[in-house]
Coordinates of C-alpha atoms and ligand atoms in Angstrom, one line a residue:
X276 CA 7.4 13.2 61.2
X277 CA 5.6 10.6 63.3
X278 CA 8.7 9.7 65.0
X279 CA 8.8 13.9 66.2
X280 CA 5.1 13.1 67.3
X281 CA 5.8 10.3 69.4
X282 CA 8.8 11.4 71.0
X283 CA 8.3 14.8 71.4
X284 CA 4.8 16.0 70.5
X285 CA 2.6 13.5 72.2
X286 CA 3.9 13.7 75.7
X287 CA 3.7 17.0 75.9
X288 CA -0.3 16.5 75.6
X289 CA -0.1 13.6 78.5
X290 CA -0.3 11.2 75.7
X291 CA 1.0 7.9 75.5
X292 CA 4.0 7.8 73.1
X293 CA 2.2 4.1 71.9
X294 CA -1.0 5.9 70.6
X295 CA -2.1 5.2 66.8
X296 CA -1.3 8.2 64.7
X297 CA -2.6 8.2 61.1
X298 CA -2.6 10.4 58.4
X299 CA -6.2 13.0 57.9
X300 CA -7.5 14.7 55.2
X301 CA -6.5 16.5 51.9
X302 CA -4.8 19.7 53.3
X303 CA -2.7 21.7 51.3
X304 CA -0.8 23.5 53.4
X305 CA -0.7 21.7 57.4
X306 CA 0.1 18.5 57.9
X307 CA -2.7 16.4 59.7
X308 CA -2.9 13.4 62.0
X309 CA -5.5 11.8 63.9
X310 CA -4.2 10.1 67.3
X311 CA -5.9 7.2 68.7
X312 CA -5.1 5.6 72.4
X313 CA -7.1 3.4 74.5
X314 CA -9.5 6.3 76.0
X315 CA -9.4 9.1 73.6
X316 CA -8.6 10.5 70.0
X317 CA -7.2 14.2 68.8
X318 CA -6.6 15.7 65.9
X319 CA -3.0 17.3 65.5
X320 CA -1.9 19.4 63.1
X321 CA 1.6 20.2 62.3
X322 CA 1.0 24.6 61.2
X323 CA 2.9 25.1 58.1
X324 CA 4.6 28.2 59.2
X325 CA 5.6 29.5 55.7
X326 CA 2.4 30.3 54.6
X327 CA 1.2 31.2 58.6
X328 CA 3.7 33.3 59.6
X329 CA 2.2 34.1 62.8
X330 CA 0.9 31.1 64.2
X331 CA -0.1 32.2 67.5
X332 CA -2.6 34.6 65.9
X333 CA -4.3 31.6 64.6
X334 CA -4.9 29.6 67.5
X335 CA -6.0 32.9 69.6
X336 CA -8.7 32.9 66.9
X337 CA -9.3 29.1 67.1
X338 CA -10.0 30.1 71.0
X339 CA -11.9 33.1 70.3
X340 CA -14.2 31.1 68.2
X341 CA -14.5 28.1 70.1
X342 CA -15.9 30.4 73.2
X343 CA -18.4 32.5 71.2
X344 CA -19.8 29.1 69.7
X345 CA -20.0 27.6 73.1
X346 CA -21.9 30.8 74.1
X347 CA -24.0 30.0 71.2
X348 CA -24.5 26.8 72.1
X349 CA -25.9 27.2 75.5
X350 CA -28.1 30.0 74.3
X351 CA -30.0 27.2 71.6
X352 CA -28.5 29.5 68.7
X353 CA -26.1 27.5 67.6
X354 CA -26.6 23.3 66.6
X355 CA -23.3 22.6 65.1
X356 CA -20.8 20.7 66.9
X357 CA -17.8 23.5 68.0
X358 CA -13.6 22.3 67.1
X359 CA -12.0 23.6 69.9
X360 CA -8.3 23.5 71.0
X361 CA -7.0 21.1 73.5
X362 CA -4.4 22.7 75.8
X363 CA -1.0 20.8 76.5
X364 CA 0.1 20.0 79.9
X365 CA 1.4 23.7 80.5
X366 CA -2.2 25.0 79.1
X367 CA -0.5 26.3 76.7
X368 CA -2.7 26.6 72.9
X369 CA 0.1 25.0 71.0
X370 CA 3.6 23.6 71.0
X371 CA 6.2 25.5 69.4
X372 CA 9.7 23.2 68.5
X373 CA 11.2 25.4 66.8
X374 CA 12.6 23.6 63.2
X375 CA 11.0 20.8 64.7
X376 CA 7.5 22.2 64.1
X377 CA 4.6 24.4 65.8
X378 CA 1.8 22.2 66.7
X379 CA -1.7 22.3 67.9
X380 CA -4.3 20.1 69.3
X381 CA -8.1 19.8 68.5
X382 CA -11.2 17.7 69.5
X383 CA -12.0 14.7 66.9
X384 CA -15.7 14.3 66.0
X385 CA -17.3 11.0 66.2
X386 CA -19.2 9.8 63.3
X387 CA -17.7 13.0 60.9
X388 CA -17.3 12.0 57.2
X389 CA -16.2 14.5 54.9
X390 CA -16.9 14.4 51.0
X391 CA -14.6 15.7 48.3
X392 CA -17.2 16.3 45.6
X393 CA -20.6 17.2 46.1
X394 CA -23.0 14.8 44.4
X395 CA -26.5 15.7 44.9
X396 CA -29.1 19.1 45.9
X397 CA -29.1 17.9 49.2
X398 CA -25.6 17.9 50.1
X399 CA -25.1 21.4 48.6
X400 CA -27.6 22.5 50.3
X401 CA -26.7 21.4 53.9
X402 CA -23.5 21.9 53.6
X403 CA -24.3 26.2 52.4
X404 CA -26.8 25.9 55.2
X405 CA -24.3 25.0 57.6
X406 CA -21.8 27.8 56.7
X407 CA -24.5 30.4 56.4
X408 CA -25.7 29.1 60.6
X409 CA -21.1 29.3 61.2
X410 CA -21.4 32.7 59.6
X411 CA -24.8 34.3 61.5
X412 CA -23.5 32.7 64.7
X413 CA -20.3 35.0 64.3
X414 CA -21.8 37.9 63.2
X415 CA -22.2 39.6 66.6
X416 CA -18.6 39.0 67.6
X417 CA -16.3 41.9 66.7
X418 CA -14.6 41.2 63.3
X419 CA -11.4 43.6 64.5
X420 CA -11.5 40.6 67.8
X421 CA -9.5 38.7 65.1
X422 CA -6.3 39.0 64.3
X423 CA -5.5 38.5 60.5
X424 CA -3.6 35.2 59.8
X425 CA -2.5 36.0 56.7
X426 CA -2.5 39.4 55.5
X427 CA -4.3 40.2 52.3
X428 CA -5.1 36.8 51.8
X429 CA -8.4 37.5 48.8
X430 CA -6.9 40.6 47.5
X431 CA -6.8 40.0 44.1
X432 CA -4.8 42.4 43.1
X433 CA -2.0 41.4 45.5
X434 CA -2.3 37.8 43.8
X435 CA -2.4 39.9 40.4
X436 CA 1.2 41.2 41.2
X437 CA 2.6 37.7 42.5
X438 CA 1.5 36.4 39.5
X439 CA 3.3 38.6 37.4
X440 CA 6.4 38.7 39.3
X441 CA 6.7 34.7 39.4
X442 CA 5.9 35.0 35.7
X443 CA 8.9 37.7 35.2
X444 CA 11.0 35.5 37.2
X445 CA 10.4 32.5 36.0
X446 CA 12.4 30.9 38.4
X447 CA 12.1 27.5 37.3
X448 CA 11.5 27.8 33.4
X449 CA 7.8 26.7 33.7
X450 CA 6.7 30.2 31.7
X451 CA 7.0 28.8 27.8
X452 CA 4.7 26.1 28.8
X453 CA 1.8 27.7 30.8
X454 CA 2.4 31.3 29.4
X455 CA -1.5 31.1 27.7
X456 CA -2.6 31.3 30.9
X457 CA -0.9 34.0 32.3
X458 CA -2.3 35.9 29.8
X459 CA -5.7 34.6 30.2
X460 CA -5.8 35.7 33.8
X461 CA -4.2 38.9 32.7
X462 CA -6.9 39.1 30.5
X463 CA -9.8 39.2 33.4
X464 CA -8.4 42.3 35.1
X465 CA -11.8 44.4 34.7
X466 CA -12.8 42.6 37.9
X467 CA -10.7 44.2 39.7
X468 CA -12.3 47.9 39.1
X469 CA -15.7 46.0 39.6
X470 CA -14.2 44.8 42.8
X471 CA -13.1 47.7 44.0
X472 CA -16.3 50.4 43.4
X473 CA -18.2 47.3 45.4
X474 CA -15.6 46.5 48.6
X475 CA -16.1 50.3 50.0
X476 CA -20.1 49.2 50.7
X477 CA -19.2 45.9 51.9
X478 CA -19.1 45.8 55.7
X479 CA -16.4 43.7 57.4
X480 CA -17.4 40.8 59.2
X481 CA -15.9 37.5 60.3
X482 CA -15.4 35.0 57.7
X483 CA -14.2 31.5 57.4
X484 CA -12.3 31.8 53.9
X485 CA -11.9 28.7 52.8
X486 CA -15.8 27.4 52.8
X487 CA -14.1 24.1 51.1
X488 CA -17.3 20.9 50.7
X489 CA -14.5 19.3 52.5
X490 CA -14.4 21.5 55.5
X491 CA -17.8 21.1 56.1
X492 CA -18.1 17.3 58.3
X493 CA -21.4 15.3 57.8
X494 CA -22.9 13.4 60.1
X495 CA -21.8 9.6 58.6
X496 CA -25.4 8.1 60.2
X497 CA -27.4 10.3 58.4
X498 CA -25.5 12.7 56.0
X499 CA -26.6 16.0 58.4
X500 CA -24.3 18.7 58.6
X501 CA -22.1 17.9 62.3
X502 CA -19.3 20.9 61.9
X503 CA -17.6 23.6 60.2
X504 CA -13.6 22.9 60.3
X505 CA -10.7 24.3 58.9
X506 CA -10.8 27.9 61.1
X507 CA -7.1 28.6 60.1
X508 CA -8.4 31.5 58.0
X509 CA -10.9 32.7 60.3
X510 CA -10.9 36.5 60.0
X511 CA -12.2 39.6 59.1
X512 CA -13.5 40.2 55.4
X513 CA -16.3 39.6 53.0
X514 CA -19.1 37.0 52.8
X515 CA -18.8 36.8 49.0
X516 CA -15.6 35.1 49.3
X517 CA -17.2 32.4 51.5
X518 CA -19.8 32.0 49.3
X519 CA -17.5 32.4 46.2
X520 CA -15.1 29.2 47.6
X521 CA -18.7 27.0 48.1
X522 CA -19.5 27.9 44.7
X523 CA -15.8 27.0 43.5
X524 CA -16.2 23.4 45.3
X525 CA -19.2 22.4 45.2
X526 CA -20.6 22.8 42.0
X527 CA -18.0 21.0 39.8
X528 CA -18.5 17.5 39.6
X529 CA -15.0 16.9 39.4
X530 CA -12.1 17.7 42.1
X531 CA -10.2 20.5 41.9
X532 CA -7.0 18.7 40.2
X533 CA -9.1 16.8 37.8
X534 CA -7.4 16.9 34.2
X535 CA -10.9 15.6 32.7
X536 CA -11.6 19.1 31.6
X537 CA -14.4 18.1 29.1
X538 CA -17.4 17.6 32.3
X539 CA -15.1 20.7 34.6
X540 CA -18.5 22.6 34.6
X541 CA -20.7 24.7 36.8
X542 CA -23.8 22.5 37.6
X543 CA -26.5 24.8 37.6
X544 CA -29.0 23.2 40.1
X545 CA -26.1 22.8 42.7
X546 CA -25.4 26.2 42.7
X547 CA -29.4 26.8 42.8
X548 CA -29.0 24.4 46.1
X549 CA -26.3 27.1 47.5
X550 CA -28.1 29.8 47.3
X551 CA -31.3 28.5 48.4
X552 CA -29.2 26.9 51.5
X553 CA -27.1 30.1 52.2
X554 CA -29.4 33.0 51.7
X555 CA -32.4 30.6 53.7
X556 CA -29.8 30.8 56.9
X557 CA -27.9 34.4 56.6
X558 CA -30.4 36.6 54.4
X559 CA -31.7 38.5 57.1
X560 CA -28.5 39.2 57.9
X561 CA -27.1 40.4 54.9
X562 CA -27.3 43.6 53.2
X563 CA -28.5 44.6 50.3
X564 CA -24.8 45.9 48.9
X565 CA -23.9 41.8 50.7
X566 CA -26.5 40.3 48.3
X567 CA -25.4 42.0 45.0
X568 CA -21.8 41.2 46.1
X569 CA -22.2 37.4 45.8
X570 CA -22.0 37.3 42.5
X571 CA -18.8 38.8 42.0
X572 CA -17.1 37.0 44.8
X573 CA -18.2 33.6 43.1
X574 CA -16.0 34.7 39.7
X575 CA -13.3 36.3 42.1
X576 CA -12.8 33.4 44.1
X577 CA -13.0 31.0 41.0
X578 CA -10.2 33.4 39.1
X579 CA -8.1 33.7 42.2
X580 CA -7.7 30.5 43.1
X581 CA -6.3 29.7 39.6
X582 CA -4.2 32.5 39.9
X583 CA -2.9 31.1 43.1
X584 CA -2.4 27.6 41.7
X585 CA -0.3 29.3 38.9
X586 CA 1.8 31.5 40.4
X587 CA 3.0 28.8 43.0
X588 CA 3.5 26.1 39.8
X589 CA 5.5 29.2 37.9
X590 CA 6.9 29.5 41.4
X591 CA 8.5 26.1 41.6
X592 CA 5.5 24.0 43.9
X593 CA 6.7 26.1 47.0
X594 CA 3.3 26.9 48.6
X595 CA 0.3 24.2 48.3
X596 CA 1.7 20.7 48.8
X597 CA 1.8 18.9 45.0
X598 CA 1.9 14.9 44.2
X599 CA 3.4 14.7 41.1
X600 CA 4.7 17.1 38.7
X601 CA 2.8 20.0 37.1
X602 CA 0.2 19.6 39.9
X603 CA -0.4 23.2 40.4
X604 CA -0.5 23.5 36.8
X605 CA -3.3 21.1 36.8
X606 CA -5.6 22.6 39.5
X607 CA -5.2 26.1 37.7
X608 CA -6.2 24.7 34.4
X609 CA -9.1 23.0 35.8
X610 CA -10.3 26.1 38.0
X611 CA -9.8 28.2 35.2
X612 CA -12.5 26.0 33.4
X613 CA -14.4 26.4 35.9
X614 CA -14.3 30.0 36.0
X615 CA -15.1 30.1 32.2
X616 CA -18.5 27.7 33.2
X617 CA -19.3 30.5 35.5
X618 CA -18.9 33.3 33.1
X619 CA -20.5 31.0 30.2
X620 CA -23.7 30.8 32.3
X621 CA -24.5 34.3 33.8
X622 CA -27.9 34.9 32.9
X623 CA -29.3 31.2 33.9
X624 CA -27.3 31.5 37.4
X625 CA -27.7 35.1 38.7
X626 CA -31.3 34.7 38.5
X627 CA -30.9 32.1 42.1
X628 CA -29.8 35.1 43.8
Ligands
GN1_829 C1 -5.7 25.6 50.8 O1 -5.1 23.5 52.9 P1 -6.5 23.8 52.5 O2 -7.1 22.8 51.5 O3 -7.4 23.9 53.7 C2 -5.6 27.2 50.9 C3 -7.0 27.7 50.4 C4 -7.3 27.2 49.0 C5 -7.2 25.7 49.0 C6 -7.4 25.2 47.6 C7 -4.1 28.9 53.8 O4 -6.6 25.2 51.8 O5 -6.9 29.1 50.4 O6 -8.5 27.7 48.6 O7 -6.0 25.2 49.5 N1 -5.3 27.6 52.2 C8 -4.4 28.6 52.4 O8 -7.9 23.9 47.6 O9 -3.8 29.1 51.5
MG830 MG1 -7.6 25.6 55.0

């Protein structure tokens, strides 16, 4: 792939074919590279196009974004730094080669660290803050402004039915060994009547959708919040779900594909440190119906996403990238865990919100 980026790629941003490009980040689904030359550094991303069918939507959205943020800016209500896209030599928002790949070009931040797993209050709570200033500073832009970039994408009753067709299927014989767990998530489906008597009082706003710890960049000098990333699921929907996925990664103290079940727990004064960081920045602007909500999309999000993991291991690994075999297997296992730490601890937890 770096030799497509060289030859074909790179120019085509009026960069020098002899630029440095390395590897970024843990992505599932794109494939990431940061680009280096003597005067400047980009981030490219390679847009898998099997899970975004409709690329262009997403980088009118990355636009859309970047300009309402930069309004932001220059009013003093927004102090995050802003990702924005960087045109190629036509002005064009991305570079589509066909089988070769549809790519895209963003700003690099100086000094950005990202962390993987959260280790103390204050990180949690920066980090919620941060998303809870992205959200506010979004919440007077028209959520129907966006187009959706994948349709559906936290209905759980659409990742209900995948899962029980990839189960029926069993394309790749992975049922016999996993088939405890398809029954444990088939065993959870009273959310989804409490899920839907609460979505018809939720209003729709703009959310990020995939309020990942690592999608939020720290300022290396000082550990401050520098950016929200990752807009690829930038769309309309429900706050829960963003505070649902913050919940879901950062109050484990182990990553996601961790097999060392026994300390897979919800830590209680993280999640404390979320909602104190969350509800201190976007309370006002949530209603009441938003508030009670929050609690449900933290057990949706957490069931989902092993759901997800499931279907695509059940599916034969043909969604989120895996390393090794039974990877997918291995992340739903460990969210599941999580999900029954969340359940386990209702009455201490719902008291933060
Ligand atoms: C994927 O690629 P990444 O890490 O940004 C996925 C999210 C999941 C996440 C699980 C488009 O995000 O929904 O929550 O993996 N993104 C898409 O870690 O499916
Ligand atoms: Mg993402």
């Amino acid at each position: 792939m770096i030799e497509i980026i060289r030859q074909q790629v790179l120019p085509r941003f009026g960069i020098a074919n002899s630029a440095k490009v390395t590897p970024l980040g843990n992505g599932h689904i794109n494939d990431t590279f940061l680009v280096r030359w003597q005067s400047g550094e980009l981030v490219l991303q390679r847009i898998n196009t099997e899970v975004f069918k409709t690329p262009d939507a997403l980088v009118n959205n990355a636009e859309k974004i970047a300009r309402h943020l930069h309004k932001k800016v220059a009013q003093g209500e927004y102090q995050l730094s802003v990702v924005e896209p960087i045109s190629t030599l036509d002005n064009a928002l991305a570079l589509n080669l066909g089988t070769q790949g549809y790519w895209r070009a963003i700003n690099y931040l100086p000094y950005s660290h990202s962390i993987e797993v959260v280790t103390n209050e204050h990180e949690a709570e920066s980090a919620a803050k941060a998303f809870g200033h992205f959200s506010c500073a979004l919440s007077d832009l028209d959520a129907t402004d966006l187009e959706d970039s994948i349709p559906q994408f936290h209905y759980l009753p659409g990742r209900i039915e995948q899962l029980k067709a990839a189960a029926s299927k069993d394309a790749v014989g992975r049922l016999f060994d996993c088939k405890t767990w398809v029954d444990f998530a088939l065993s959870q489906l009273d959310l989804m009547l409490e899920l839907e008597q609460a979505s018809t009082k939720l209003p729709l706003r703009i959310c990020h959708n995939d309020t990942k710890i690592n999608n939020m960049l720290y300022d290396k000098r000082d550990m401050s919040s520098l950016a929200i990333i990752d807009l690829d699921t930038c769309m309309k929907g429900h706050l829960m779900y963003d505070f649902g996925d913050m919940v879901r990664t950062f109050t484990s103290p182990e990553e996601e594909d961790s097999t060392n079940l026994d300390k897979v727990e919800v830590r209680e004064s993280i999640f404390a440190a979320i909602c104190r960081g969350y509800l201190g920045e976007l309370g006002d602007v949530l209603t009441s119906d938003e508030k009670q909500s929050l609690w449900l999309g933290a057990r949706v999000i957490c069931l989902m996403i092993g759901v997800r993991f499931l279907t695509d291991h059940l599916n034969g690994d043909v969604y989120f990238h895996v390393h090794h075999e039974n990877h997918n297997l291995q992340r739903a296992v460990n969210q599941f865990t999580l999900y029954q730490s969340l359940l386990a601890q209702q009455d201490n937890l719902k008291k933060y919100l």
